[in-house]
Coordinates of C-alpha atoms and ligand atoms in Angstrom, one line a residue:
M257 CA 134.6 84.1 94.0
S258 CA 134.3 82.8 90.4
H259 CA 132.9 79.4 89.8
P260 CA 134.0 77.2 86.8
A261 CA 131.6 77.4 83.8
T262 CA 129.2 74.5 83.6
S263 CA 127.3 73.0 80.7
S264 CA 124.3 70.7 81.0
L265 CA 123.4 67.7 78.9
T266 CA 120.3 65.5 78.7
L267 CA 120.8 61.8 79.8
G268 CA 120.5 60.8 76.1
E269 CA 123.2 63.3 75.1
L270 CA 125.6 62.2 77.8
T271 CA 125.0 58.5 77.1
A272 CA 125.6 59.0 73.4
L273 CA 128.9 60.9 74.1
L274 CA 130.1 58.2 76.5
Q275 CA 129.1 55.4 74.1
Q276 CA 131.2 57.1 71.4
I277 CA 134.2 57.3 73.8
F278 CA 134.0 53.6 74.8
E279 CA 133.7 52.5 71.2
R280 CA 136.5 54.8 70.1
H281 CA 138.7 53.2 72.8
G282 CA 138.2 49.6 71.9
T283 CA 134.9 48.3 73.2
S284 CA 132.3 46.6 71.0
A285 CA 129.1 48.7 70.4
A286 CA 127.2 46.4 72.7
V287 CA 129.6 46.9 75.6
A288 CA 129.9 50.6 74.9
Q289 CA 126.1 51.0 75.1
V290 CA 125.8 49.2 78.5
L291 CA 128.8 51.0 80.1
A292 CA 127.7 54.4 78.8
D293 CA 124.2 53.9 80.1
N294 CA 125.6 52.9 83.6
C295 CA 128.0 55.8 83.8
A296 CA 125.6 58.4 82.5
R297 CA 123.0 57.4 85.0
A298 CA 125.5 57.6 87.8
Q299 CA 126.4 61.1 86.8
R300 CA 122.7 62.1 86.5
D301 CA 122.1 60.9 90.1
G302 CA 125.1 62.7 91.6
S303 CA 127.1 59.4 92.1
Y304 CA 130.2 61.4 91.2
S305 CA 132.7 58.8 92.4
H306 CA 131.4 56.5 89.7
G307 CA 130.2 58.9 87.0
V308 CA 132.4 60.5 84.3
F309 CA 135.2 60.7 86.8
R310 CA 135.8 57.0 86.0
I311 CA 136.2 57.4 82.2
P312 CA 140.0 57.8 82.3
G313 CA 140.3 54.7 84.5
Y314 CA 138.1 52.7 82.1
L315 CA 140.2 53.9 79.1
S316 CA 143.6 53.2 80.7
S317 CA 142.4 49.7 81.7
L318 CA 141.3 49.1 78.1
A319 CA 144.5 50.5 76.7
S320 CA 146.6 48.2 79.0
N321 CA 144.8 45.1 77.6
W322 CA 143.9 44.2 81.2
V323 CA 140.2 44.0 80.4
D324 CA 138.6 42.9 77.1
G325 CA 136.2 45.5 75.8
Q326 CA 135.0 43.1 73.1
A327 CA 134.3 40.2 75.4
V328 CA 131.1 38.2 74.8
P329 CA 129.7 36.8 78.1
V330 CA 128.8 33.1 78.3
V331 CA 125.6 32.4 80.2
E332 CA 125.0 28.9 81.7
D333 CA 121.6 27.9 83.0
V334 CA 122.8 25.5 85.7
A335 CA 119.7 25.0 88.0
S336 CA 116.1 26.1 88.5
G337 CA 117.4 29.0 90.6
F338 CA 121.0 29.4 89.6
I339 CA 122.7 31.0 86.6
R340 CA 126.4 31.3 86.0
V341 CA 128.1 33.7 83.7
D342 CA 131.6 33.8 82.5
A343 CA 132.2 37.4 81.7
A344 CA 135.3 36.3 79.6
N345 CA 137.5 39.0 81.2
G346 CA 135.1 41.6 80.2
F347 CA 133.0 44.1 82.2
A348 CA 130.4 42.8 84.7
Q349 CA 127.5 44.9 83.4
P350 CA 127.3 43.3 79.9
A351 CA 127.4 39.9 81.7
L352 CA 124.4 41.0 83.8
A353 CA 122.6 42.3 80.7
A354 CA 123.1 39.0 78.9
A355 CA 121.6 37.0 81.8
R356 CA 119.0 39.4 83.0
G357 CA 116.0 38.1 81.1
L358 CA 116.6 34.5 82.3
L359 CA 117.3 35.8 85.9
V360 CA 113.9 37.5 86.1
E361 CA 112.2 34.5 84.5
K362 CA 113.7 32.2 87.1
A363 CA 113.0 34.5 90.1
R364 CA 109.4 34.7 89.0
S365 CA 109.0 31.0 88.6
A366 CA 111.1 29.6 91.5
G367 CA 110.6 32.6 93.8
I368 CA 114.3 33.2 94.1
A369 CA 117.2 33.1 91.6
V370 CA 121.0 33.6 91.9
L371 CA 123.2 35.1 89.2
A372 CA 126.9 34.3 89.7
I373 CA 129.2 36.3 87.5
R374 CA 132.9 35.5 87.3
N375 CA 136.0 36.6 85.3
S376 CA 134.5 40.1 85.4
H377 CA 135.5 43.7 85.9
H378 CA 133.2 46.0 87.9
F379 CA 134.3 49.6 88.0
A380 CA 130.9 51.3 88.7
A381 CA 128.3 52.1 91.3
L382 CA 126.3 49.0 92.2
W383 CA 122.8 50.5 92.6
P384 CA 122.2 50.6 88.8
D385 CA 122.5 46.8 88.9
V386 CA 119.7 46.3 91.5
E387 CA 117.3 49.3 91.3
P388 CA 115.6 48.2 88.0
F389 CA 114.6 44.9 89.6
A390 CA 112.7 46.8 92.3
E391 CA 111.0 48.9 89.6
E392 CA 109.7 45.6 88.3
G393 CA 108.4 44.5 91.8
L394 CA 111.3 42.3 92.7
V395 CA 113.7 42.4 95.6
A396 CA 117.4 42.4 94.7
L397 CA 120.7 42.2 96.5
S398 CA 124.1 42.4 94.9
V399 CA 127.7 42.2 96.1
V400 CA 130.9 42.7 94.2
N401 CA 134.5 42.6 95.4
S402 CA 137.2 44.9 94.2
M403 CA 141.0 45.2 94.8
T404 CA 143.1 44.8 98.0
C405 CA 143.1 48.2 99.8
V406 CA 141.2 47.5 103.1
V407 CA 142.7 46.2 106.3
P408 CA 140.5 43.6 107.9
H409 CA 139.5 44.7 111.5
G410 CA 142.3 43.5 113.9
A411 CA 144.8 42.9 111.0
S412 CA 147.8 44.9 110.1
K413 CA 147.9 44.8 106.3
P414 CA 145.3 45.3 103.6
L415 CA 143.5 42.3 102.1
F416 CA 139.8 43.0 101.3
G417 CA 138.5 45.2 98.6
T418 CA 136.1 48.1 99.2
N419 CA 133.4 45.5 98.5
P420 CA 130.0 47.2 98.1
I421 CA 126.6 45.8 99.0
A422 CA 123.5 47.1 97.1
F423 CA 119.9 46.3 98.0
A424 CA 116.7 47.4 96.3
A425 CA 113.0 46.7 97.2
P426 CA 109.7 47.9 95.8
R427 CA 107.7 50.3 97.8
A428 CA 104.0 51.1 97.2
G429 CA 103.3 54.7 96.2
G430 CA 106.9 55.8 96.0
A431 CA 110.4 55.2 94.7
P432 CA 111.9 51.9 95.5
I433 CA 114.0 51.5 98.7
V434 CA 117.6 51.4 97.6
F435 CA 120.9 51.5 99.4
D436 CA 124.4 51.0 98.0
L437 CA 127.4 51.1 100.3
A438 CA 131.0 50.3 100.2
T439 CA 132.0 48.1 103.2
S440 CA 135.1 50.3 103.6
A441 CA 134.8 53.5 105.6
I442 CA 134.9 55.4 102.3
A443 CA 135.0 54.4 98.7
H444 CA 138.4 54.4 97.0
G445 CA 136.9 56.7 94.3
D446 CA 136.1 59.3 97.0
V447 CA 139.6 59.1 98.4
Q448 CA 140.9 59.9 94.9
I449 CA 138.5 62.8 94.5
A450 CA 139.5 64.2 97.9
A451 CA 143.2 63.9 96.9
R452 CA 142.5 65.7 93.6
K453 CA 140.7 68.5 95.4
G454 CA 143.3 68.8 98.2
H455 CA 140.7 68.0 100.9
M456 CA 141.4 66.1 104.1
L457 CA 139.2 63.1 105.1
P458 CA 137.3 62.7 108.3
A459 CA 139.1 60.7 111.0
G460 CA 138.9 56.9 110.9
M461 CA 138.9 56.3 107.2
G462 CA 142.4 55.0 106.6
V463 CA 146.1 54.5 107.5
D464 CA 149.4 55.5 105.9
K465 CA 152.1 53.1 104.7
H466 CA 153.3 52.7 108.3
G467 CA 149.8 51.7 109.5
E468 CA 149.4 55.0 111.3
A469 CA 145.9 56.7 111.2
T470 CA 145.8 59.4 108.7
E471 CA 143.3 62.0 107.4
N472 CA 145.4 62.7 104.3
P473 CA 144.0 61.0 101.2
Q474 CA 147.5 61.1 99.6
D475 CA 148.9 59.0 102.4
I476 CA 146.2 56.4 101.8
L477 CA 146.8 56.4 98.0
S478 CA 150.6 56.2 98.3
G479 CA 151.1 52.9 100.1
G480 CA 148.5 53.3 102.8
A481 CA 145.1 51.6 103.1
L482 CA 141.5 52.0 104.0
L483 CA 139.6 50.7 107.1
P484 CA 136.3 48.9 107.1
F485 CA 133.3 50.9 108.2
G486 CA 132.0 50.1 111.7
G487 CA 135.1 48.1 112.9
H488 CA 134.6 44.4 113.2
K489 CA 131.0 44.6 111.8
G490 CA 131.9 46.2 108.5
S491 CA 134.9 43.9 108.3
A492 CA 132.6 40.8 108.7
L493 CA 130.4 42.2 105.9
S494 CA 133.5 42.7 103.7
M495 CA 134.5 39.1 104.3
M496 CA 131.0 38.0 103.3
V497 CA 131.3 40.0 100.1
E498 CA 134.6 38.2 99.3
L499 CA 132.9 34.9 99.9
L500 CA 129.8 35.5 97.9
A501 CA 131.3 37.6 95.0
A502 CA 134.4 35.5 94.6
A503 CA 134.4 32.1 96.3
L504 CA 130.8 31.4 95.3
T505 CA 131.0 32.7 91.7
G506 CA 134.5 31.3 90.8
G507 CA 135.9 34.8 90.5
N508 CA 139.1 36.2 92.0
F509 CA 139.3 37.3 95.6
S510 CA 140.4 41.0 95.8
F511 CA 143.9 39.9 96.7
E512 CA 144.2 37.2 94.0
F513 CA 144.9 39.1 90.8
D514 CA 148.1 40.7 89.7
W515 CA 147.8 43.7 87.4
S516 CA 151.4 44.7 87.7
K517 CA 152.2 43.6 84.2
H518 CA 149.5 45.8 82.8
P519 CA 150.5 49.4 83.7
G520 CA 147.4 51.6 83.7
A521 CA 145.1 48.8 84.7
Q522 CA 142.5 50.0 87.2
T523 CA 139.5 47.8 86.9
P524 CA 139.3 45.0 89.5
W525 CA 139.2 41.5 88.0
T526 CA 136.8 39.7 90.4
G527 CA 133.2 38.5 90.5
Q528 CA 129.7 39.6 91.3
L529 CA 126.7 37.9 92.9
L530 CA 123.1 38.9 92.5
I531 CA 120.1 37.4 94.4
V532 CA 116.7 38.3 93.1
I533 CA 113.5 37.4 95.0
D534 CA 109.9 37.6 93.9
P535 CA 108.0 38.9 97.0
S536 CA 104.7 37.9 95.6
K537 CA 105.5 34.3 96.5
S538 CA 105.6 35.2 100.2
G539 CA 101.8 35.4 100.6
G540 CA 100.2 37.6 103.2
N541 CA 100.3 41.4 102.8
S542 CA 101.7 42.8 99.7
F543 CA 105.4 43.3 100.3
A544 CA 105.4 46.8 98.6
L545 CA 102.7 47.9 101.0
R546 CA 104.7 46.6 104.0
S547 CA 107.7 48.5 102.7
A548 CA 105.7 51.7 102.5
E549 CA 104.5 51.1 106.0
L550 CA 108.0 50.7 107.3
V551 CA 109.2 53.9 105.6
C552 CA 106.1 55.7 107.0
Q553 CA 107.0 54.6 110.5
M554 CA 110.6 55.6 110.0
H555 CA 109.5 59.1 109.1
A556 CA 107.1 59.1 112.0
V557 CA 110.0 58.7 114.4
G558 CA 111.9 61.6 112.9
L559 CA 113.8 60.3 110.0
E560 CA 114.2 62.9 107.3
R561 CA 116.4 61.2 104.7
M562 CA 116.1 57.6 103.4
P563 CA 119.1 56.1 101.6
G564 CA 118.5 56.8 97.9
D565 CA 116.7 60.1 98.6
R566 CA 119.8 62.3 97.7
R567 CA 120.1 60.4 94.4
F568 CA 116.5 60.7 93.6
I569 CA 116.6 64.5 94.3
E570 CA 119.7 64.8 92.1
R571 CA 117.9 62.8 89.4
A572 CA 114.9 65.0 89.4
K573 CA 117.2 68.1 89.2
S574 CA 119.1 66.6 86.3
L575 CA 115.9 65.7 84.5
S576 CA 114.5 69.3 84.8
D577 CA 117.8 71.3 84.3
G578 CA 120.1 68.8 82.5
I579 CA 123.1 66.9 83.9
P580 CA 125.6 69.5 85.0
L581 CA 129.2 69.0 83.8
A582 CA 132.1 71.5 84.2
S583 CA 132.7 72.9 80.7
D584 CA 136.4 71.9 80.7
E585 CA 135.4 68.3 81.7
L586 CA 132.9 68.2 78.9
A587 CA 135.5 69.5 76.4
K588 CA 137.9 66.7 77.6
L589 CA 135.1 64.1 77.0
R590 CA 134.4 65.4 73.6
A591 CA 138.1 65.2 72.7
L592 CA 138.2 61.6 73.9
A593 CA 135.3 60.8 71.7
H594 CA 137.4 61.8 68.7
S595 CA 141.0 61.0 69.8
Ligands
NDP872 P1 127.8 56.6 100.7 O1 128.5 56.4 102.0 O2 127.9 57.9 100.1 O3 126.3 56.1 100.7 C1 126.0 54.8 101.1 C2 124.5 54.7 101.1 O4 124.0 55.4 102.3 C3 123.7 55.2 99.9 O5 122.7 54.4 99.6 C4 123.3 56.6 100.4 O6 122.2 57.1 99.8 C5 123.0 56.3 101.9 N1 123.2 57.5 102.8 C6 124.3 58.3 102.8 N2 124.1 59.2 103.7 C7 123.0 59.0 104.3 C8 122.2 59.6 105.4 N3 122.7 60.6 106.1 N4 121.0 59.0 105.8 C9 120.6 58.0 105.1 N5 121.2 57.4 104.1 C10 122.4 57.8 103.7 O7 128.4 55.5 99.6 P2 129.8 54.8 99.5 O8 130.8 55.8 99.7 O9 129.8 53.7 100.5 O10 129.8 54.2 98.1 C11 129.8 55.1 97.0 C12 129.7 54.3 95.7 O11 130.9 53.6 95.4 C13 128.6 53.2 95.7 O12 127.7 53.5 94.5 C14 129.3 51.9 95.5 O13 128.6 50.9 94.7 C15 130.5 52.4 94.8 N6 131.6 51.4 94.9 C16 131.9 50.5 93.9 C17 132.9 49.6 94.0 C18 133.1 48.6 93.0 O14 133.9 47.7 93.2 N7 132.5 48.6 91.8 C19 133.7 49.5 95.3 C20 133.3 50.4 96.3 C21 132.3 51.4 96.1 P3 122.3 58.2 98.5 O15 122.8 57.4 97.4 O16 120.9 58.7 98.4 O17 123.3 59.2 99.0
PYC873 O1 135.4 53.3 94.7 O2 136.2 51.7 95.9 C1 135.9 52.2 94.9 C2 135.9 51.3 93.7 C3 136.6 50.2 93.5 C4 136.3 49.7 92.2 C5 135.5 50.6 91.6 N1 135.2 51.5 92.6

């Protein structure tokens, strides 16, 4: 069996290429730099549903004038532990970047700080938003809502978004503890990838347009919907994400925006919440040592894989061998950088 030819790029090469693409397609240099960095790191870590796969979606949203690639976020310092950012109909990551310094300063002085981003588009993996805090010794939790495509448990029609939750905590002597999970049974991006590859999904992920269970990703994408993970439990977490990421920030609920007048729009126009905690304020044993102890005990009872381990292994491979990209995919990206 012949395999498609692959090329490999360094993180710097891929970031520079993606930055060129974003700028070429209407973003400011500052926005391009933040999005390119995010997307290249996702590709490096094998987060394929939110790596270069997302580039056409970003570009078609920009071309439809649904999202403002030139937006300049407005940061408001509203309380000792609370920052609000109006992303001005731009992407969420530049809004986080604009407020990040103040957020860390507040978390370190007050022990805890909240960043509430509204009027924002998040089209990426969530772990890149939290992992760097843990690398600085802080604990971080973030939630973001997306677009209506998930049927709440016990309901008959979709309402929630795929609404991920990401968490990162420092760990002594090892990589931070990080998880990042959609509250739907599967991320929408993975449904698209399965449909493209002609693969069926495991049972229990979604329903077709008649509300009947289906394992066919095409049925889900053409009028069907996803289910929450874990029945009523995932559904409750998805509801929590709507409340924290939209109601608390002033952003849209996943069902609240209408992109029908912007054909090609794909980036959800919602909100994002981050909570950052300085564990040094808790006193007692160092938090990072306690994290390491917990992981040690988890391994002692037979756990082989921590959340994040797969990504860290992919990252190490990418750093030694380069980030693999199918050669035809790379050619398309290079064409986009000049088109
Ligand atoms: P997965 O189900 O693949 O993984 C969820 C988490 O569980 C990851 O931290 C993963 O670690 C970990 N994990 C997976 N398998 C195991 C295992 N066997 N044992 C222990 N841990 C495990 O992710 P999702 O499909 O839920 O989400 C994919 C991405 O989609 C996320 O990055 C999410 O942020 C993104 N997304 C973004 C949205 C947005 O609106 N911006 C909306 C929905 C999703 P590891 O990473 O190491 O595999
Ligand atoms: O994969 O569910 C998803 C998703 C929604 C918005 C960005 N990614």
